[in-house]
PDB file of C-alpha atoms in Angstrom:
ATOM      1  CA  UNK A 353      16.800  30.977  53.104  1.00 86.00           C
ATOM      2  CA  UNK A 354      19.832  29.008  52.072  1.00 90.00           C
ATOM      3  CA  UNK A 355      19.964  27.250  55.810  1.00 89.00           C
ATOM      4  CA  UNK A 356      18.863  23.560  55.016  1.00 93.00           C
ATOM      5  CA  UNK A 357      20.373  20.806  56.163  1.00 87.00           C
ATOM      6  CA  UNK A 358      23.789  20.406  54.591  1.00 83.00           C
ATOM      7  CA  UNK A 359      23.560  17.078  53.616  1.00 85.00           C
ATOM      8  CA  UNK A 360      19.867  15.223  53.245  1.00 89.00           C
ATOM      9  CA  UNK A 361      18.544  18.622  52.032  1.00 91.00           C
ATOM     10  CA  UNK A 362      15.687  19.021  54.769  1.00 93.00           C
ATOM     11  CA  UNK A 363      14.176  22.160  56.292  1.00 95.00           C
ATOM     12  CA  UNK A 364      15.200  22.760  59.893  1.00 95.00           C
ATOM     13  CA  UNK A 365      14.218  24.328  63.322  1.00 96.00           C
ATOM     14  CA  UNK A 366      15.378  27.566  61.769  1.00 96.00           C
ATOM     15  CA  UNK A 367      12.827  27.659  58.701  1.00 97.00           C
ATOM     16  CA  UNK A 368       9.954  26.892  61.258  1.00 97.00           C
ATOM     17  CA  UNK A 369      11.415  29.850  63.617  1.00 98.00           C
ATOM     18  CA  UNK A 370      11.751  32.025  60.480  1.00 98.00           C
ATOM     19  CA  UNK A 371       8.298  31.620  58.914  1.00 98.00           C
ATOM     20  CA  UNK A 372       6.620  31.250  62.569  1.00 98.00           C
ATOM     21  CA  UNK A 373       7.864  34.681  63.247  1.00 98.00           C
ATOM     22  CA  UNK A 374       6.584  36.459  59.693  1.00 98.00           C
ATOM     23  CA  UNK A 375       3.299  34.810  60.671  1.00 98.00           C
ATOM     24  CA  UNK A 376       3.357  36.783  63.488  1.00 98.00           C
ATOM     25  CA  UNK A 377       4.144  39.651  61.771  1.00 98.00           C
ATOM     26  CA  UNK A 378       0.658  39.493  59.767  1.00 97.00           C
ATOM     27  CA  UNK A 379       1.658  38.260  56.676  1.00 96.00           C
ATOM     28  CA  UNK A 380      -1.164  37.551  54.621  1.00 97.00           C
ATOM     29  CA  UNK A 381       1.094  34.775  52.034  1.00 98.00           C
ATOM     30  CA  UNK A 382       4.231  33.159  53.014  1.00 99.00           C
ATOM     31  CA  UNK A 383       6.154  31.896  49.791  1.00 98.00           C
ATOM     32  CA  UNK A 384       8.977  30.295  50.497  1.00 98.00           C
ATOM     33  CA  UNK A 385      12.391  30.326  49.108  1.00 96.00           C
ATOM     34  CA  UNK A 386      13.425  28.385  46.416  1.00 96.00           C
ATOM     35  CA  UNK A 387      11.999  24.478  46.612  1.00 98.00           C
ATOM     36  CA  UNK A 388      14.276  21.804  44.486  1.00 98.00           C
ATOM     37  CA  UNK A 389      12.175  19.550  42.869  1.00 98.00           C
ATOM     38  CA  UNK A 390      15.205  17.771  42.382  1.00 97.00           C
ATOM     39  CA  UNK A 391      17.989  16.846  44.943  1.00 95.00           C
ATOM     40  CA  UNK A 392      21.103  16.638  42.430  1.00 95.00           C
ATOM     41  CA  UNK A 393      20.491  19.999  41.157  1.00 96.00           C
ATOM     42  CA  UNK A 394      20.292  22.974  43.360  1.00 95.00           C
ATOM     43  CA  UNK A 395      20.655  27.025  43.126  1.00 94.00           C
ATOM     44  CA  UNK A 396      22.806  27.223  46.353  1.00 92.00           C
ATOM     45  CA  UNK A 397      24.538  25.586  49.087  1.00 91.00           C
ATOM     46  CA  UNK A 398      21.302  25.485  51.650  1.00 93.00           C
ATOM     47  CA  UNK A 399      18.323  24.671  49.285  1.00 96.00           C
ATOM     48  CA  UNK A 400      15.854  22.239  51.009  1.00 97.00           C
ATOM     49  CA  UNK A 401      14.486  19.660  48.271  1.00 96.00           C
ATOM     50  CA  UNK A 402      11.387  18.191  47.923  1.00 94.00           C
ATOM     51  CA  UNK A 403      13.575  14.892  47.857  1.00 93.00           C
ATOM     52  CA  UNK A 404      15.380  15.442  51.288  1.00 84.00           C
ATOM     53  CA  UNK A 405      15.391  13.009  53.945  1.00 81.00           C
ATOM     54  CA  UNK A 406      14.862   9.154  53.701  1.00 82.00           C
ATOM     55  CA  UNK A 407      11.894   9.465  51.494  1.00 84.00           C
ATOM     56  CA  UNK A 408       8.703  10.824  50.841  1.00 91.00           C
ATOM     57  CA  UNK A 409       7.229   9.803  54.670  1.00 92.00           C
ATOM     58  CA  UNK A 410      10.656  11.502  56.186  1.00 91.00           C
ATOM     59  CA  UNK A 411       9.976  14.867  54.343  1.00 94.00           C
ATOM     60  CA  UNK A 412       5.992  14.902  54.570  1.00 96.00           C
ATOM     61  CA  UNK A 413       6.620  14.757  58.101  1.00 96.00           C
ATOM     62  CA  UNK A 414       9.093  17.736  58.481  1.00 96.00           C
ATOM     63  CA  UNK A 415       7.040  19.738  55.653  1.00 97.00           C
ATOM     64  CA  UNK A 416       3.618  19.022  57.869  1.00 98.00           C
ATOM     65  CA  UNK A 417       5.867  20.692  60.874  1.00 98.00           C
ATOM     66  CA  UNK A 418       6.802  23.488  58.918  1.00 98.00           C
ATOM     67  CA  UNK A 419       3.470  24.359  57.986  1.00 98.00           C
ATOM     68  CA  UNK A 420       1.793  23.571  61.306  1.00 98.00           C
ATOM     69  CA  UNK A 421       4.817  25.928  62.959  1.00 98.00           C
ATOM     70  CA  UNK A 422       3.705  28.811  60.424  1.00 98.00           C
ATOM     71  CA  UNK A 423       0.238  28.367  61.229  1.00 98.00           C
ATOM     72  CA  UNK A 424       0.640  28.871  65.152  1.00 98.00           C
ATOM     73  CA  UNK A 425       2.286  31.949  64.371  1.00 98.00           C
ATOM     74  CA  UNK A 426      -0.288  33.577  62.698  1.00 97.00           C
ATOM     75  CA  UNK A 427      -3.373  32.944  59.332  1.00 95.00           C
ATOM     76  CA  UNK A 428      -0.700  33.438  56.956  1.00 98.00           C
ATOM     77  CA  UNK A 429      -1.607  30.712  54.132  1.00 98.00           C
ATOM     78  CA  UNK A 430       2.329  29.073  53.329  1.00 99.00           C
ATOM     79  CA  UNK A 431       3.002  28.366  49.551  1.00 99.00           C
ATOM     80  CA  UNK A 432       5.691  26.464  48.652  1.00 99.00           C
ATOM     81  CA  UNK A 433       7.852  27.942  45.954  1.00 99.00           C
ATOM     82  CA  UNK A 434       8.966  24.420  43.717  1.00 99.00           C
ATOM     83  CA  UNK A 435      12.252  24.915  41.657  1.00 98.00           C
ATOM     84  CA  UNK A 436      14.825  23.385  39.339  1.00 99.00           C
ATOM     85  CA  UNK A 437      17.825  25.593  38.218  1.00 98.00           C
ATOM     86  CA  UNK A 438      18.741  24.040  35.284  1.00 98.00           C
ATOM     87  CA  UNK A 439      22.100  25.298  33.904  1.00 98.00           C
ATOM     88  CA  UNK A 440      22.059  28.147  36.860  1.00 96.00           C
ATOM     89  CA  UNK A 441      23.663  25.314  39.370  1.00 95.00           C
ATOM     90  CA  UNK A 442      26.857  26.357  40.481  1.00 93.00           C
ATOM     91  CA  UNK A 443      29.874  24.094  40.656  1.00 93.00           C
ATOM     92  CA  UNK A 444      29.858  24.494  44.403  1.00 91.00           C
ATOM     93  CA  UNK A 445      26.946  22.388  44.359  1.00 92.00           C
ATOM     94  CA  UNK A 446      26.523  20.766  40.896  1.00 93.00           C
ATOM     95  CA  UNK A 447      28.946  18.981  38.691  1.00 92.00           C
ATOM     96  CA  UNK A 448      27.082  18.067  35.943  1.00 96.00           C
ATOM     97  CA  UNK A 449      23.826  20.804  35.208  1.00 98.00           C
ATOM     98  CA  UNK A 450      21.735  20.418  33.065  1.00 99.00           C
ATOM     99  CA  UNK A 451      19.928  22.671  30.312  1.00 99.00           C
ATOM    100  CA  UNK A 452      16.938  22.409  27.532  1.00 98.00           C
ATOM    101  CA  UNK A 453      20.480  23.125  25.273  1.00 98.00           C
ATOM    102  CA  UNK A 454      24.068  23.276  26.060  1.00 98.00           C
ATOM    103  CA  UNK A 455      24.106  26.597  26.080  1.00 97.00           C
ATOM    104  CA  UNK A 456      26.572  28.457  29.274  1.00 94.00           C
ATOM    105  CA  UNK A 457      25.992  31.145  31.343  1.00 91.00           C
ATOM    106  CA  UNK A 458      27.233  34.586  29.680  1.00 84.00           C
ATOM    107  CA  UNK A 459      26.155  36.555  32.550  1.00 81.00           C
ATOM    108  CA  UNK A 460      28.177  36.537  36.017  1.00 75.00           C
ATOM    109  CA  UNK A 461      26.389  35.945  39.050  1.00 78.00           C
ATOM    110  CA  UNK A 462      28.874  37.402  41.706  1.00 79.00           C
ATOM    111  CA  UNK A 463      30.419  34.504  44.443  1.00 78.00           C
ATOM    112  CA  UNK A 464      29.334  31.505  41.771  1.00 84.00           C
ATOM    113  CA  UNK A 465      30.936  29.653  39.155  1.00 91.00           C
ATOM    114  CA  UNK A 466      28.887  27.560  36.606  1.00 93.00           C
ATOM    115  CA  UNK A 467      29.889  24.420  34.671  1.00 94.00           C
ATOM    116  CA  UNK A 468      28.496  24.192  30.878  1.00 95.00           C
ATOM    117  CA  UNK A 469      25.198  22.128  31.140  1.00 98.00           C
ATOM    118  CA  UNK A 470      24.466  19.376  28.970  1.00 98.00           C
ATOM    119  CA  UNK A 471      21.401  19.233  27.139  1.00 99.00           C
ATOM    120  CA  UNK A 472      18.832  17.419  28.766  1.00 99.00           C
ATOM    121  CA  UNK A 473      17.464  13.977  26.887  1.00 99.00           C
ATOM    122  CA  UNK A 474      13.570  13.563  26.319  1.00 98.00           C
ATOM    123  CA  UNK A 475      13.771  11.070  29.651  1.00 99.00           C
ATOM    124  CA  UNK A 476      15.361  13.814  31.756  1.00 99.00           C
ATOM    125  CA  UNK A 477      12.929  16.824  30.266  1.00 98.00           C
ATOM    126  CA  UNK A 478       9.612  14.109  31.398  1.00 98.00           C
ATOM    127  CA  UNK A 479      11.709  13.136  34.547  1.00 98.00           C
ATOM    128  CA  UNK A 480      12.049  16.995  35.783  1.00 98.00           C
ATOM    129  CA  UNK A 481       8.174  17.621  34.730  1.00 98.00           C
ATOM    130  CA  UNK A 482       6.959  14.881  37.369  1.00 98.00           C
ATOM    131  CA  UNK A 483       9.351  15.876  39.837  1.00 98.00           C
ATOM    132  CA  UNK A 484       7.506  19.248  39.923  1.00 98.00           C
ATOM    133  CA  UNK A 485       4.303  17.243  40.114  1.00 98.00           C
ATOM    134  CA  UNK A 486       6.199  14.924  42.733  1.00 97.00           C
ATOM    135  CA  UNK A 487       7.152  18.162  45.376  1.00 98.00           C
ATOM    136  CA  UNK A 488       3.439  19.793  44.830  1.00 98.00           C
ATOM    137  CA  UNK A 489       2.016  16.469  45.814  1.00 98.00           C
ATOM    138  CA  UNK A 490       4.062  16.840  48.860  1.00 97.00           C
ATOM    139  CA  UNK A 491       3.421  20.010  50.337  1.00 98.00           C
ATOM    140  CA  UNK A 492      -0.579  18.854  49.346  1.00 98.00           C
ATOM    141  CA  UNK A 493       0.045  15.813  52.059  1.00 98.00           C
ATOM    142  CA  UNK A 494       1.650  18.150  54.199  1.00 98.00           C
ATOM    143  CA  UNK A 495      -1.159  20.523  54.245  1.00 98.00           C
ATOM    144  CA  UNK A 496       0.534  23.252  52.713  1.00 99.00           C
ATOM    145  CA  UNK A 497      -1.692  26.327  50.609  1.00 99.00           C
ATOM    146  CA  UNK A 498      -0.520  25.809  47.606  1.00 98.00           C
ATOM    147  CA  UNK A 499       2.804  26.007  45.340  1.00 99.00           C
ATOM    148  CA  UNK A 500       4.589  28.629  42.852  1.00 99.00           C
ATOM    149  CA  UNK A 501       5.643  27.287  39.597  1.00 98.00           C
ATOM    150  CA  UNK A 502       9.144  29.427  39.467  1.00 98.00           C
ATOM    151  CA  UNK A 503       9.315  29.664  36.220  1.00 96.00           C
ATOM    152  CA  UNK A 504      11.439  32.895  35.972  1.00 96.00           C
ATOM    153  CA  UNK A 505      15.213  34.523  36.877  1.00 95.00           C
ATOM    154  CA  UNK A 506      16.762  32.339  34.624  1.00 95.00           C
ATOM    155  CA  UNK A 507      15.820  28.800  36.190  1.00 98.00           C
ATOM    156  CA  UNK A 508      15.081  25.995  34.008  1.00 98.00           C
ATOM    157  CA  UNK A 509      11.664  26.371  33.129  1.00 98.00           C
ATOM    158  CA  UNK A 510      12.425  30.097  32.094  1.00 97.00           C
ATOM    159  CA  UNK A 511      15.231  28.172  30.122  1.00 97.00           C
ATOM    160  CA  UNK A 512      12.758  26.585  28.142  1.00 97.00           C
ATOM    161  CA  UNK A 513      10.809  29.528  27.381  1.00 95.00           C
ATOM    162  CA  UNK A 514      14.153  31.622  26.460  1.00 95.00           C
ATOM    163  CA  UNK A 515      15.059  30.920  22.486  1.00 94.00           C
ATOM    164  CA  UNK A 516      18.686  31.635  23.399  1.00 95.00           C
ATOM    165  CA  UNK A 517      19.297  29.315  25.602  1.00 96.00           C
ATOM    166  CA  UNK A 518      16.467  26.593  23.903  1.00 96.00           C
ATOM    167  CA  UNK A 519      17.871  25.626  20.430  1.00 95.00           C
ATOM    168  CA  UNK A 520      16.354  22.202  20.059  1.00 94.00           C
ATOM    169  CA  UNK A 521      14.525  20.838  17.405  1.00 92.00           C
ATOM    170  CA  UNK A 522      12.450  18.939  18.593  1.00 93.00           C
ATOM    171  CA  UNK A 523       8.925  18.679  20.471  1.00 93.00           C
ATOM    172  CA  UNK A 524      10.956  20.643  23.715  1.00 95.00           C
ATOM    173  CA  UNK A 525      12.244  23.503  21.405  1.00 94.00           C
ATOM    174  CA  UNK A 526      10.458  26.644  20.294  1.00 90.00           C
ATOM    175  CA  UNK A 527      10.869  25.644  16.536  1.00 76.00           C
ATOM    176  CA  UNK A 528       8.732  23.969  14.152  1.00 72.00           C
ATOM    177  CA  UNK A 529       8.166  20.748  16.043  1.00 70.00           C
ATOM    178  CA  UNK A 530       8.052  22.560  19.625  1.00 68.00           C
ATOM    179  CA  UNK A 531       5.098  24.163  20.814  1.00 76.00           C
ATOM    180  CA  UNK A 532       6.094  27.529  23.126  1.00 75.00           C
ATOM    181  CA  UNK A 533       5.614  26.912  26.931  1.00 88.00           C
ATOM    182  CA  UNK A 534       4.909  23.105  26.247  1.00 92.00           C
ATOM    183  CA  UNK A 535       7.233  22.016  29.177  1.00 96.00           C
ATOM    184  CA  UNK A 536       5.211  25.104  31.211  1.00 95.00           C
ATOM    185  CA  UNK A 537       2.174  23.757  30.206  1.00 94.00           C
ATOM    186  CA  UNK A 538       2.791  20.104  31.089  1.00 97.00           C
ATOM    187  CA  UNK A 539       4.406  21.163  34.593  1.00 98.00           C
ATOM    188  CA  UNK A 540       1.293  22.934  35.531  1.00 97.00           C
ATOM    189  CA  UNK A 541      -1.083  20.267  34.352  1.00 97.00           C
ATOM    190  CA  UNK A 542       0.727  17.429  36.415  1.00 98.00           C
ATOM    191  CA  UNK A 543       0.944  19.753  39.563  1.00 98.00           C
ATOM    192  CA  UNK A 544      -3.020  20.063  38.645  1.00 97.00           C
ATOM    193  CA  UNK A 545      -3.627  16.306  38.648  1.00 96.00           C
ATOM    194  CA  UNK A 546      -1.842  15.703  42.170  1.00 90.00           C
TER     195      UNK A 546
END
């Protein structure tokens, strides 16, 4: 939807409008838009984050109106799609991304530009796992029906699963010490123990 607010990151009237009126419509699911499970890094001007607000009480709050807005449109169930771009954070939004490997872009996205990411340290790889479990816990308090693990078109998770852009050696990478989809893996399990 790209229309959050500009600055603390928080849905608005306008998502509430938006997903009251597809509700109406008879939509049986509702998954949002892209979800940042992290404030700093984001796939567009626009993107609402999990982190938004004053705190956790300040977005529960406007996350329990979104869903309860959906709902009197209609029995759609509302599913929260939770996101992190990774390297796929354009300048316009993101100075500094960050990647499971330095590895840029070699694709053009039309409109964006993209800095090179920096590879992300072991804290910052177990940081951006619980802030996946942090945003499903969330939408849980907010009453929402569930979330969507995007984990594809390029954003970090995908990253991790993709042995050209994840070269490392080490218990993150896809080589001897890695273990394939062991950042998938752990990001599901956390979002299962919330």
């Amino acid at each position: 939807e790209c229309f959050a607010h500009p600055t603390a990151h928080l849905p608005i009237q306008n998502h509430f409008e938006l997903y009251n009126r597809w509700a109406k419509g008879g939509a049986g699911i509702l998954i949002t838009g892209n979800v940042m499970v992290d404030k700093r890094y984001k796939e567009a001007p626009g993107n609402v984050s999990s982190e938004g607000g004053k705190g956790e009480e300040d977005m529960v709050k406007l996350l329990t109106e979104w869903n309860k807005r959906t709902k009197e449109g209609g029995n759609s169930l509302l599913v929260m799609q939770i996101s992190h771009p990774g390297r796929q954070s354009p300048m316009s939004v993101t100075s500094k991304p960050i990647a499971p490997s330095p590895v840029p872009l070699s694709f053009p996205l039309p409109g964006f530009l993209f800095h090179s990411p920096t590879e992300m340290t072991h804290e910052q790889v177990e940081e951006a796992i619980e802030k996946y479990a942090i945003c499903a816990e969330r939408a849980k308090k907010a009453g929402w029906d569930g979330v969507q693990i995007h984990s594809a078109h390029g954003y970090l998770l995908s990253q991790f699963l993709s042995p050209k852009i994840n070269q490392r050696q080490d218990k993150w990478g896809l080589g001897k010490e890695g273990k394939m989809g062991r950042v998938l893996q752990l990001v599901v399990q956390r979002v299962r123990e919330r």
